[in-house]
Coordinates of N, CA and C and ligand atoms in Angstrom, one line a residue:
M71 N -16.8 -0.6 -256.1 CA -16.3 -0.9 -257.5 C -15.1 -1.7 -257.5
N72 N -15.0 -2.7 -258.4 CA -13.8 -3.5 -258.5 C -13.2 -3.3 -259.8
I73 N -11.9 -2.9 -259.8 CA -11.2 -2.7 -261.1 C -10.2 -3.8 -261.2
L74 N -10.2 -4.4 -262.5 CA -9.2 -5.4 -262.8 C -8.2 -4.8 -263.8
H75 N -6.9 -4.7 -263.5 CA -6.0 -4.1 -264.3 C -5.0 -5.1 -264.8
L76 N -4.9 -5.4 -266.0 CA -4.1 -6.5 -266.6 C -3.1 -5.9 -267.6
T77 N -1.8 -6.1 -267.4 CA -0.8 -5.6 -268.4 C 0.0 -6.7 -269.1
F78 N 0.3 -6.5 -270.3 CA 1.0 -7.6 -271.0 C 2.3 -7.1 -271.7
S79 N 2.8 -6.1 -271.3 CA 4.1 -5.7 -271.9 C 5.2 -6.4 -271.1
S80 N 6.3 -6.7 -271.8 CA 7.5 -7.3 -271.1 C 8.5 -6.2 -270.8
R81 N 8.1 -4.9 -271.0 CA 9.1 -3.8 -270.9 C 9.1 -3.1 -269.5
G82 N 8.3 -3.7 -268.6 CA 8.3 -3.2 -267.2 C 7.9 -1.7 -267.3
E83 N 8.7 -0.9 -266.5 CA 8.4 0.5 -266.3 C 8.5 1.4 -267.6
L84 N 9.2 0.9 -268.6 CA 9.3 1.5 -269.9 C 8.0 1.4 -270.7
S85 N 7.2 0.5 -270.4 CA 6.0 0.2 -271.2 C 5.0 1.4 -271.4
E86 N 4.8 1.8 -272.6 CA 3.8 2.8 -272.9 C 2.4 2.3 -272.7
S87 N 2.1 1.1 -273.0 CA 0.8 0.6 -272.8 C 0.4 0.4 -271.4
R88 N 1.5 0.0 -270.6 CA 1.2 0.0 -269.1 C 1.0 1.3 -268.5
K89 N 1.8 2.4 -268.9 CA 1.7 3.7 -268.4 C 0.2 4.3 -268.8
L90 N -0.2 4.1 -270.1 CA -1.4 4.6 -270.5 C -2.6 3.9 -269.8
S91 N -2.4 2.5 -269.6 CA -3.5 1.9 -268.9 C -3.6 2.3 -267.4
K92 N -2.4 2.6 -266.9 CA -2.4 3.1 -265.5 C -3.0 4.4 -265.3
K93 N -2.9 5.3 -266.4 CA -3.6 6.6 -266.4 C -5.1 6.3 -266.3
I94 N -5.6 5.4 -267.1 CA -7.1 5.1 -267.1 C -7.5 4.6 -265.7
V95 N -6.6 3.7 -265.1 CA -6.9 3.2 -263.7 C -7.0 4.4 -262.8
D96 N -6.1 5.2 -262.9 CA -6.0 6.4 -261.9 C -7.3 7.3 -262.0
I97 N -7.7 7.4 -263.3 CA -9.0 8.2 -263.5 C -10.2 7.5 -262.9
L98 N -10.2 6.2 -263.0 CA -11.3 5.4 -262.5 C -11.3 5.5 -260.9
V99 N -10.1 5.4 -260.4 CA -10.0 5.5 -258.9 C -10.3 6.9 -258.4
R100 N -9.9 7.9 -259.1 CA -10.4 9.3 -258.8 C -11.9 9.4 -258.8
L101 N -12.5 8.7 -259.7 CA -14.0 8.8 -259.7 C -14.6 7.9 -258.6
N102 N -13.9 6.9 -258.2 CA -14.3 5.9 -257.3 C -13.3 5.6 -256.2
P103 N -13.1 6.6 -255.2 CA -12.0 6.5 -254.3 C -12.0 5.2 -253.5
N104 N -13.1 4.6 -253.3 CA -13.1 3.3 -252.5 C -13.0 2.1 -253.4
A105 N -12.7 2.3 -254.6 CA -12.5 1.1 -255.6 C -11.5 0.1 -255.1
E106 N -11.8 -1.2 -255.3 CA -10.8 -2.2 -255.1 C -10.1 -2.5 -256.3
L107 N -8.7 -2.6 -256.2 CA -8.0 -2.7 -257.5 C -7.2 -4.1 -257.4
I108 N -7.4 -4.9 -258.5 CA -6.5 -6.1 -258.6 C -5.6 -5.8 -259.9
A109 N -4.3 -5.7 -259.7 CA -3.4 -5.4 -260.8 C -2.5 -6.6 -261.0
R110 N -2.5 -7.1 -262.3 CA -1.6 -8.2 -262.7 C -0.7 -7.9 -263.9
G111 N 0.5 -8.0 -263.7 CA 1.5 -7.8 -264.8 C 1.8 -9.2 -265.4
L112 N 1.3 -9.4 -266.6 CA 1.4 -10.8 -267.1 C 2.3 -10.8 -268.3
G113 N 3.1 -9.7 -268.5 CA 3.9 -9.7 -269.8 C 5.2 -10.4 -269.6
D114 N 5.5 -10.9 -268.5 CA 6.8 -11.6 -268.3 C 6.8 -13.1 -268.5
G115 N 5.7 -13.6 -269.0 CA 5.6 -15.0 -269.4 C 5.3 -15.8 -268.1
T116 N 4.8 -15.2 -267.1 CA 4.6 -16.1 -265.8 C 3.2 -16.9 -266.1
L117 N 2.4 -16.5 -267.0 CA 1.2 -17.2 -267.3 C 1.5 -18.3 -268.3
P118 N 1.5 -19.6 -267.9 CA 1.9 -20.6 -268.9 C 0.8 -20.8 -270.0
H119 N 1.1 -21.5 -271.0 CA 0.2 -21.9 -272.0 C -0.7 -23.0 -271.4
I120 N -1.9 -23.1 -272.0 CA -2.8 -24.2 -271.5 C -2.3 -25.5 -271.6
D121 N -2.8 -26.5 -270.7 CA -2.2 -27.8 -270.8 C -3.1 -28.7 -271.5
A122 N -2.7 -30.0 -271.7 CA -3.5 -31.0 -272.5 C -4.9 -31.2 -272.0
E123 N -5.0 -31.4 -270.7 CA -6.3 -31.7 -270.2 C -7.3 -30.6 -270.5
Y124 N -6.9 -29.3 -270.3 CA -7.7 -28.1 -270.6 C -8.1 -28.1 -272.0
A125 N -7.1 -28.4 -272.9 CA -7.4 -28.4 -274.4 C -8.4 -29.5 -274.7
S126 N -8.3 -30.6 -274.1 CA -9.3 -31.6 -274.4 C -10.7 -31.2 -273.9
M127 N -10.8 -30.6 -272.7 CA -12.0 -30.2 -272.2 C -12.7 -29.2 -273.1
Q128 N -11.9 -28.4 -273.7 CA -12.5 -27.3 -274.6 C -13.3 -27.9 -275.8
H129 N -12.9 -29.1 -276.3 CA -13.6 -29.5 -277.4 C -14.4 -30.8 -277.2
S130 N -14.7 -31.1 -276.0 CA -15.5 -32.2 -275.6 C -16.6 -31.7 -274.6
N131 N -17.6 -32.6 -274.3 CA -18.5 -32.2 -273.3 C -18.1 -32.7 -271.9
D132 N -16.8 -33.1 -271.9 CA -16.3 -33.6 -270.7 C -15.8 -32.4 -269.8
A133 N -16.4 -32.3 -268.6 CA -16.0 -31.2 -267.7 C -14.6 -31.3 -267.2
G134 N -14.0 -32.5 -267.3 CA -12.6 -32.6 -266.9 C -12.4 -32.7 -265.4
Q135 N -11.2 -32.7 -265.0 CA -10.9 -32.8 -263.5 C -10.8 -31.4 -263.1
P136 N -11.8 -30.9 -262.3 CA -11.7 -29.5 -261.9 C -10.6 -29.3 -260.9
G137 N -10.1 -28.1 -260.9 CA -9.1 -27.8 -259.8 C -7.7 -28.2 -260.0
T138 N -7.3 -28.6 -261.2 CA -5.9 -28.9 -261.5 C -5.4 -28.2 -262.7
G139 N -4.1 -28.0 -262.8 CA -3.4 -27.5 -264.0 C -4.1 -26.2 -264.5
S140 N -4.2 -26.2 -265.8 CA -4.8 -24.9 -266.5 C -6.2 -24.7 -266.1
S141 N -7.0 -25.7 -265.8 CA -8.3 -25.4 -265.5 C -8.5 -24.7 -264.2
A142 N -7.6 -25.0 -263.2 CA -7.5 -24.2 -261.9 C -7.2 -22.8 -262.1
R143 N -6.2 -22.6 -263.0 CA -5.8 -21.3 -263.3 C -6.8 -20.5 -264.1
S144 N -7.5 -21.2 -265.0 CA -8.6 -20.6 -265.7 C -9.7 -20.2 -264.7
D145 N -10.0 -21.1 -263.8 CA -11.1 -20.8 -262.8 C -10.8 -19.4 -262.2
Q146 N -9.5 -19.3 -261.7 CA -9.1 -18.1 -261.0 C -9.1 -16.9 -261.9
L147 N -8.7 -17.0 -263.1 CA -8.7 -15.8 -264.0 C -10.1 -15.4 -264.3
I148 N -11.0 -16.4 -264.5 CA -12.3 -16.1 -264.9 C -13.1 -15.4 -263.7
E149 N -12.8 -16.0 -262.5 CA -13.5 -15.4 -261.3 C -13.0 -13.9 -261.1
E150 N -11.8 -13.6 -261.4 CA -11.4 -12.2 -261.4 C -12.1 -11.4 -262.3
L151 N -12.3 -11.9 -263.6 CA -13.1 -11.2 -264.5 C -14.5 -10.9 -264.1
E152 N -15.1 -12.0 -263.5 CA -16.5 -11.9 -263.1 C -16.7 -10.9 -262.0
R153 N -15.7 -10.8 -261.1 CA -15.8 -9.9 -259.9 C -15.6 -8.4 -260.4
A154 N -14.9 -8.2 -261.5 CA -14.6 -6.9 -261.9 C -15.8 -6.1 -262.5
D155 N -15.9 -4.8 -262.0 CA -16.9 -3.9 -262.6 C -16.4 -3.3 -263.8
V156 N -15.1 -3.2 -263.9 CA -14.5 -2.5 -265.1 C -13.2 -3.2 -265.3
I157 N -12.8 -3.4 -266.5 CA -11.5 -4.1 -266.8 C -10.6 -3.1 -267.6
V158 N -9.3 -3.0 -267.2 CA -8.5 -2.2 -267.9 C -7.3 -3.1 -268.3
I159 N -7.0 -3.0 -269.7 CA -5.9 -3.9 -270.2 C -4.9 -3.0 -270.9
G160 N -3.6 -3.2 -270.6 CA -2.6 -2.6 -271.3 C -1.8 -3.6 -272.2
T161 N -1.7 -3.4 -273.4 CA -1.0 -4.4 -274.3 C -0.2 -3.8 -275.4
P162 N 0.9 -4.3 -275.7 CA 1.6 -3.9 -276.9 C 1.0 -4.6 -278.2
M163 N 1.2 -4.0 -279.3 CA 1.0 -4.8 -280.6 C 2.3 -5.6 -280.8
H164 N 2.2 -6.9 -281.0 CA 3.3 -7.7 -281.4 C 3.0 -8.4 -282.8
N165 N 3.8 -8.2 -283.7 CA 3.6 -8.8 -285.0 C 2.2 -8.7 -285.5
L166 N 1.7 -7.5 -285.5 CA 0.4 -7.0 -286.0 C -0.8 -7.4 -285.1
S167 N -0.5 -8.2 -284.0 CA -1.6 -8.7 -283.3 C -1.3 -8.7 -281.8
A168 N -1.9 -9.6 -281.0 CA -1.7 -9.6 -279.6 C -0.4 -10.3 -279.2
P169 N 0.3 -9.8 -278.2 CA 1.5 -10.5 -277.7 C 1.1 -12.0 -277.1
S170 N 2.0 -12.9 -277.2 CA 1.6 -14.3 -276.8 C 1.2 -14.3 -275.4
S171 N 1.6 -13.4 -274.5 CA 1.2 -13.4 -273.1 C -0.3 -13.1 -273.0
L172 N -0.8 -12.2 -273.8 CA -2.2 -11.8 -273.8 C -3.0 -13.0 -274.4
K173 N -2.4 -13.6 -275.5 CA -3.1 -14.7 -276.1 C -3.2 -15.9 -275.1
A174 N -2.2 -16.1 -274.3 CA -2.3 -17.2 -273.3 C -3.4 -16.8 -272.3
W175 N -3.6 -15.6 -271.9 CA -4.7 -15.2 -271.0 C -6.0 -15.5 -271.6
I176 N -6.1 -15.1 -272.9 CA -7.4 -15.3 -273.6 C -7.7 -16.8 -273.7
D177 N -6.7 -17.6 -273.9 CA -7.0 -19.0 -274.0 C -7.5 -19.6 -272.7
H178 N -7.1 -19.0 -271.6 CA -7.6 -19.3 -270.2 C -9.0 -18.9 -269.9
V179 N -9.4 -17.7 -270.5 CA -10.7 -17.1 -270.0 C -11.8 -17.3 -271.1
V180 N -11.5 -17.7 -272.3 CA -12.5 -18.0 -273.3 C -12.7 -19.4 -273.3
R181 N -13.7 -19.8 -272.5 CA -13.7 -21.2 -272.0 C -15.1 -21.8 -272.2
A182 N -15.2 -22.9 -273.0 CA -16.4 -23.5 -273.4 C -17.3 -23.9 -272.1
R183 N -18.6 -23.6 -272.1 CA -19.5 -23.9 -271.0 C -19.2 -23.1 -269.7
R184 N -18.2 -22.2 -269.8 CA -17.9 -21.5 -268.6 C -18.1 -20.0 -268.9
T185 N -17.5 -19.5 -270.0 CA -17.7 -18.1 -270.3 C -18.4 -17.9 -271.7
F186 N -18.5 -19.0 -272.4 CA -19.4 -19.0 -273.7 C -20.0 -20.3 -273.9
T187 N -21.2 -20.3 -274.6 CA -21.8 -21.6 -275.0 C -21.8 -21.6 -276.6
M188 N -21.8 -22.8 -277.1 CA -21.8 -22.9 -278.6 C -23.2 -23.0 -279.0
T189 N -23.6 -22.1 -280.0 CA -24.9 -22.2 -280.5 C -24.8 -22.4 -282.0
S190 N -25.9 -22.7 -282.7 CA -25.9 -22.8 -284.2 C -25.4 -21.5 -284.8
A191 N -25.5 -20.4 -284.1 CA -25.0 -19.1 -284.7 C -23.6 -18.8 -284.3
G192 N -22.9 -19.7 -283.5 CA -21.6 -19.4 -283.0 C -21.5 -19.3 -281.6
K193 N -20.4 -18.7 -281.1 CA -20.3 -18.5 -279.6 C -21.2 -17.6 -279.1
K194 N -21.8 -17.9 -277.9 CA -22.7 -16.9 -277.2 C -22.1 -16.6 -275.8
G195 N -21.8 -15.4 -275.6 CA -21.1 -15.0 -274.3 C -21.9 -15.3 -273.1
M196 N -21.2 -15.7 -272.0 CA -22.0 -16.0 -270.7 C -21.7 -14.9 -269.6
L197 N -20.7 -14.0 -269.9 CA -20.4 -13.0 -268.9 C -21.3 -11.8 -269.1
H198 N -21.7 -11.2 -268.0 CA -22.4 -10.0 -268.2 C -21.5 -8.8 -268.7
D199 N -22.1 -8.0 -269.5 CA -21.2 -6.9 -270.1 C -20.7 -5.9 -269.0
R200 N -19.6 -5.3 -269.3 CA -19.1 -4.2 -268.4 C -18.0 -3.5 -269.2
P201 N -17.6 -2.3 -268.8 CA -16.7 -1.5 -269.6 C -15.3 -2.2 -269.6
V202 N -14.7 -2.2 -270.8 CA -13.4 -2.7 -270.9 C -12.6 -1.6 -271.6
Y203 N -11.6 -1.1 -271.0 CA -10.7 -0.1 -271.5 C -9.4 -0.8 -272.0
I204 N -9.0 -0.6 -273.2 CA -7.7 -1.3 -273.7 C -6.8 -0.2 -274.2
A205 N -5.6 -0.2 -273.5 CA -4.5 0.8 -273.9 C -3.5 0.0 -274.8
V206 N -3.3 0.4 -276.0 CA -2.4 -0.3 -276.9 C -1.2 0.6 -277.3
A207 N 0.0 0.0 -277.2 CA 1.2 0.7 -277.7 C 1.8 -0.1 -278.9
S208 N 2.2 0.7 -279.9 CA 2.8 0.0 -281.0 C 4.0 0.8 -281.5
G209 N 5.0 0.1 -282.0 CA 6.3 0.8 -282.5 C 6.0 1.6 -283.7
G210 N 5.1 1.2 -284.6 CA 4.7 1.9 -285.7 C 3.3 2.4 -285.6
R211 N 2.7 2.8 -286.8 CA 1.3 3.3 -286.8 C 0.4 2.3 -287.5
F212 N -0.7 2.0 -286.8 CA -1.7 1.1 -287.5 C -3.1 1.7 -287.7
S213 N -3.2 3.0 -287.4 CA -4.5 3.6 -287.6 C -4.2 5.0 -288.2
G214 N -5.2 5.6 -288.9 CA -5.1 6.9 -289.4 C -4.5 7.0 -290.8
A215 N -4.2 8.2 -291.2 CA -3.7 8.5 -292.6 C -2.3 7.9 -292.7
N216 N -1.5 7.9 -291.6 CA -0.1 7.4 -291.7 C 0.2 5.9 -291.4
A217 N -1.0 5.2 -291.3 CA -0.8 3.8 -291.0 C 0.0 3.0 -292.1
H218 N 0.9 2.2 -291.6 CA 1.7 1.5 -292.7 C 1.7 0.0 -292.4
Q219 N 0.7 -0.4 -291.7 CA 0.6 -1.9 -291.4 C -0.8 -2.2 -291.1
P220 N -1.2 -3.5 -291.3 CA -2.6 -3.8 -290.9 C -2.7 -4.0 -289.4
D221 N -3.9 -3.9 -288.9 CA -4.2 -4.1 -287.5 C -5.0 -5.3 -287.3
F222 N -4.4 -6.4 -286.8 CA -5.2 -7.6 -286.5 C -5.4 -7.7 -285.0
L223 N -4.9 -6.6 -284.3 CA -5.0 -6.7 -282.8 C -6.4 -6.1 -282.3
T224 N -6.8 -4.9 -282.7 CA -8.0 -4.3 -282.1 C -9.2 -5.1 -282.6
S225 N -9.3 -5.5 -283.8 CA -10.5 -6.2 -284.3 C -10.5 -7.6 -283.6
Y226 N -9.4 -8.2 -283.5 CA -9.3 -9.6 -282.8 C -9.8 -9.4 -281.4
L227 N -9.3 -8.4 -280.6 CA -9.8 -8.3 -279.2 C -11.2 -8.0 -279.1
K228 N -11.7 -7.1 -280.0 CA -13.2 -6.9 -280.0 C -14.0 -8.1 -280.2
T229 N -13.6 -8.9 -281.2 CA -14.3 -10.1 -281.5 C -14.3 -11.1 -280.4
I230 N -13.1 -11.4 -279.9 CA -12.9 -12.5 -278.9 C -13.6 -12.1 -277.6
L231 N -13.5 -10.8 -277.2 CA -14.1 -10.4 -275.9 C -15.6 -10.4 -276.1
A232 N -16.1 -10.1 -277.2 CA -17.6 -10.1 -277.4 C -18.0 -11.5 -277.4
S233 N -17.2 -12.4 -277.7 CA -17.6 -13.9 -277.7 C -17.8 -14.4 -276.3
I234 N -17.3 -13.7 -275.3 CA -17.6 -14.1 -273.9 C -18.6 -13.2 -273.2
G235 N -19.1 -12.2 -274.0 CA -20.1 -11.2 -273.5 C -19.6 -9.9 -273.2
L236 N -18.3 -9.6 -273.4 CA -17.8 -8.3 -273.2 C -17.7 -7.4 -274.5
C237 N -18.7 -6.6 -274.6 CA -19.0 -5.9 -275.9 C -18.7 -4.4 -275.7
D238 N -18.6 -3.9 -274.5 CA -18.4 -2.5 -274.2 C -16.9 -2.2 -274.1
V239 N -16.3 -2.3 -275.3 CA -14.8 -2.2 -275.3 C -14.3 -0.9 -276.0
R240 N -13.4 -0.2 -275.4 CA -13.0 1.1 -275.9 C -11.4 1.1 -276.0
F241 N -10.8 1.5 -277.1 CA -9.4 1.5 -277.2 C -8.8 2.9 -277.1
F242 N -7.7 3.0 -276.5 CA -6.8 4.2 -276.6 C -5.4 3.7 -277.0
T243 N -4.7 4.6 -277.7 CA -3.5 4.1 -278.3 C -2.3 5.1 -278.2
I244 N -1.2 4.5 -278.1 CA 0.1 5.3 -278.2 C 0.8 4.6 -279.4
E245 N 0.7 5.2 -280.6 CA 1.3 4.6 -281.8 C 2.7 5.3 -282.1
G246 N 3.6 4.6 -282.7 CA 4.8 5.2 -283.1 C 5.9 5.3 -282.0
T247 N 5.8 4.3 -281.1 CA 6.7 4.4 -280.0 C 8.2 4.2 -280.4
G248 N 8.4 3.7 -281.6 CA 9.7 3.4 -282.1 C 10.2 4.7 -282.8
G249 N 9.5 5.8 -282.8 CA 9.9 7.0 -283.4 C 10.7 7.9 -282.6
R250 N 10.9 9.2 -283.0 CA 11.7 10.2 -282.2 C 10.9 10.5 -280.9
A251 N 11.7 11.0 -280.0 CA 11.1 11.3 -278.6 C 9.9 12.3 -278.7
E252 N 10.1 13.3 -279.6 CA 9.1 14.3 -279.7 C 7.7 13.7 -280.3
S253 N 7.9 12.7 -281.2 CA 6.6 12.2 -281.8 C 6.0 11.2 -280.8
V254 N 6.8 10.5 -279.9 CA 6.3 9.7 -278.9 C 5.5 10.6 -277.9
E255 N 6.1 11.8 -277.6 CA 5.4 12.7 -276.7 C 4.1 13.2 -277.2
L256 N 4.2 13.5 -278.5 CA 2.9 13.9 -279.2 C 1.8 12.8 -279.1
S257 N 2.2 11.6 -279.3 CA 1.3 10.4 -279.2 C 0.7 10.4 -277.8
R258 N 1.5 10.6 -276.8 CA 1.0 10.6 -275.4 C 0.0 11.7 -275.2
R259 N 0.3 12.9 -275.8 CA -0.7 14.0 -275.6 C -2.0 13.7 -276.4
I260 N -1.9 13.1 -277.5 CA -3.1 12.8 -278.3 C -3.9 11.7 -277.5
A261 N -3.3 10.8 -276.9 CA -4.0 9.8 -276.0 C -4.6 10.5 -274.8
N262 N -4.0 11.5 -274.2 CA -4.6 12.2 -273.2 C -5.8 12.9 -273.6
Q263 N -5.7 13.6 -274.8 CA -6.9 14.2 -275.4 C -8.1 13.3 -275.6
E264 N -7.8 12.1 -276.1 CA -8.8 11.1 -276.3 C -9.5 10.7 -275.0
L265 N -8.6 10.5 -273.9 CA -9.2 10.2 -272.6 C -10.1 11.4 -272.1
R266 N -9.6 12.6 -272.2 CA -10.5 13.7 -271.8 C -11.8 13.7 -272.6
R267 N -11.7 13.5 -273.9 CA -12.9 13.5 -274.7 C -13.9 12.4 -274.3
H268 N -13.4 11.2 -274.0 CA -14.2 10.2 -273.5 C -14.9 10.4 -272.3
F269 N -14.1 10.9 -271.2 CA -14.7 11.1 -269.9 C -15.6 12.4 -269.9
N270 N -15.2 13.4 -270.7 CA -16.1 14.5 -270.9 C -17.5 14.0 -271.4
S271 N -17.4 13.2 -272.3 CA -18.7 12.7 -273.0 C -19.5 12.0 -272.0
L272 N -19.0 11.4 -270.9 CA -19.7 10.8 -269.9 C -20.1 11.8 -268.8
G273 N -19.8 13.1 -269.0 CA -20.1 14.1 -268.0 C -19.2 14.0 -266.9
L274 N -18.0 13.5 -267.0 CA -17.0 13.3 -265.9 C -15.7 14.1 -266.2
K275 N -15.9 15.4 -266.6 CA -14.8 16.2 -267.0 C -13.7 16.3 -265.9
H276 N -14.2 16.3 -264.7 CA -13.2 16.5 -263.6 C -12.3 15.3 -263.4
A277 N -12.7 14.2 -264.0 CA -11.8 12.9 -263.8 C -10.4 13.1 -264.4
C278 N -10.3 13.9 -265.5 CA -9.1 14.0 -266.2 C -8.3 15.3 -265.8
E279 N -8.6 15.9 -264.8 CA -7.8 17.0 -264.3 C -6.4 16.4 -263.9
N280 N -5.4 17.2 -264.1 CA -4.0 16.8 -263.8 C -3.5 15.6 -264.7
L281 N -4.2 15.4 -265.8 CA -3.7 14.4 -266.7 C -2.4 15.0 -267.4
D282 N -1.2 14.3 -267.3 CA -0.1 14.9 -268.0 C 0.4 14.0 -269.2
Ligands
FMN262 C1 8.1 -9.3 -280.7 C2 7.7 -7.8 -281.1 C3 6.9 -7.6 -282.2 C4 6.5 -6.3 -282.5 N1 5.6 -6.2 -283.6 C5 5.2 -4.9 -283.8 C6 4.3 -4.8 -284.9 O1 3.8 -5.6 -285.6 N2 3.9 -3.5 -285.2 C7 4.3 -2.4 -284.5 O2 3.9 -1.3 -284.8 N3 5.2 -2.6 -283.4 C8 5.7 -3.8 -283.1 N4 6.5 -4.0 -282.1 C9 6.9 -2.8 -281.2 C10 6.1 -2.6 -280.0 O3 4.7 -2.6 -280.3 C11 6.4 -1.3 -279.3 O4 7.7 -1.4 -278.8 C12 5.5 -1.0 -278.2 O5 5.8 0.2 -277.6 C13 5.5 -2.1 -277.1 O6 4.6 -1.8 -276.1 P1 5.1 -1.3 -274.6 O7 5.6 0.1 -274.8 O8 3.8 -1.3 -273.8 O9 6.1 -2.3 -274.1 C14 6.9 -5.2 -281.7 C15 7.8 -5.5 -280.6 C16 8.2 -6.8 -280.3 C17 9.1 -7.0 -279.1

């Protein structure tokens, strides 16, 4: 099994989305001890925005110059996606939606004639489906009775990943990281419960032993 772990927080070790996504990776590795793991921390801005040539390629039938600039980077990121049997993403909510680092990654992997084709009904995904686990951290709450802001992040990620063929997407969240330490701890425990519930439902109860 190949696991691709992508994180998009700029907060390094403090990142709740990174920690939660790492818990998911650890569970998957416990279930598949021989799994190969590719881990990429992209929250520090190391992934540049796409360049002019790539942008032109996206809206023309011109295949462009392969192997240069953004298209080379896009090739590499798409190949990583294709090789993965399971994808784990850790991301913050930024301004109600995806952080710009995650948006930059999306711009590289949602690629015309490579990961989707355009049909009269819209984009049709070209990647085969596989599980995608997404761990989200937010300073405030965006779901449940105490939500006080709209959520353009999870619906956007669901839609854009489905457009390239990734429809088996599951979210786990740590909400309210800007609150008191006790409430952040409670959010972590709730996320652990959700992980247990999910893996129990797959008949993999043992995978979540030692979850703290
Ligand atoms: C630029 C920026 C924008 C943010 N926008 C939101 C927001 O719209 N809603 C929210 O609940 N939290 C927002 N936050 C707070 C982060 O979501 C919160 O700090 C979260 O824990 C970051 O994820 P991390 O712990 O994985 O680094 C924002 C933080 C930053 C730096």
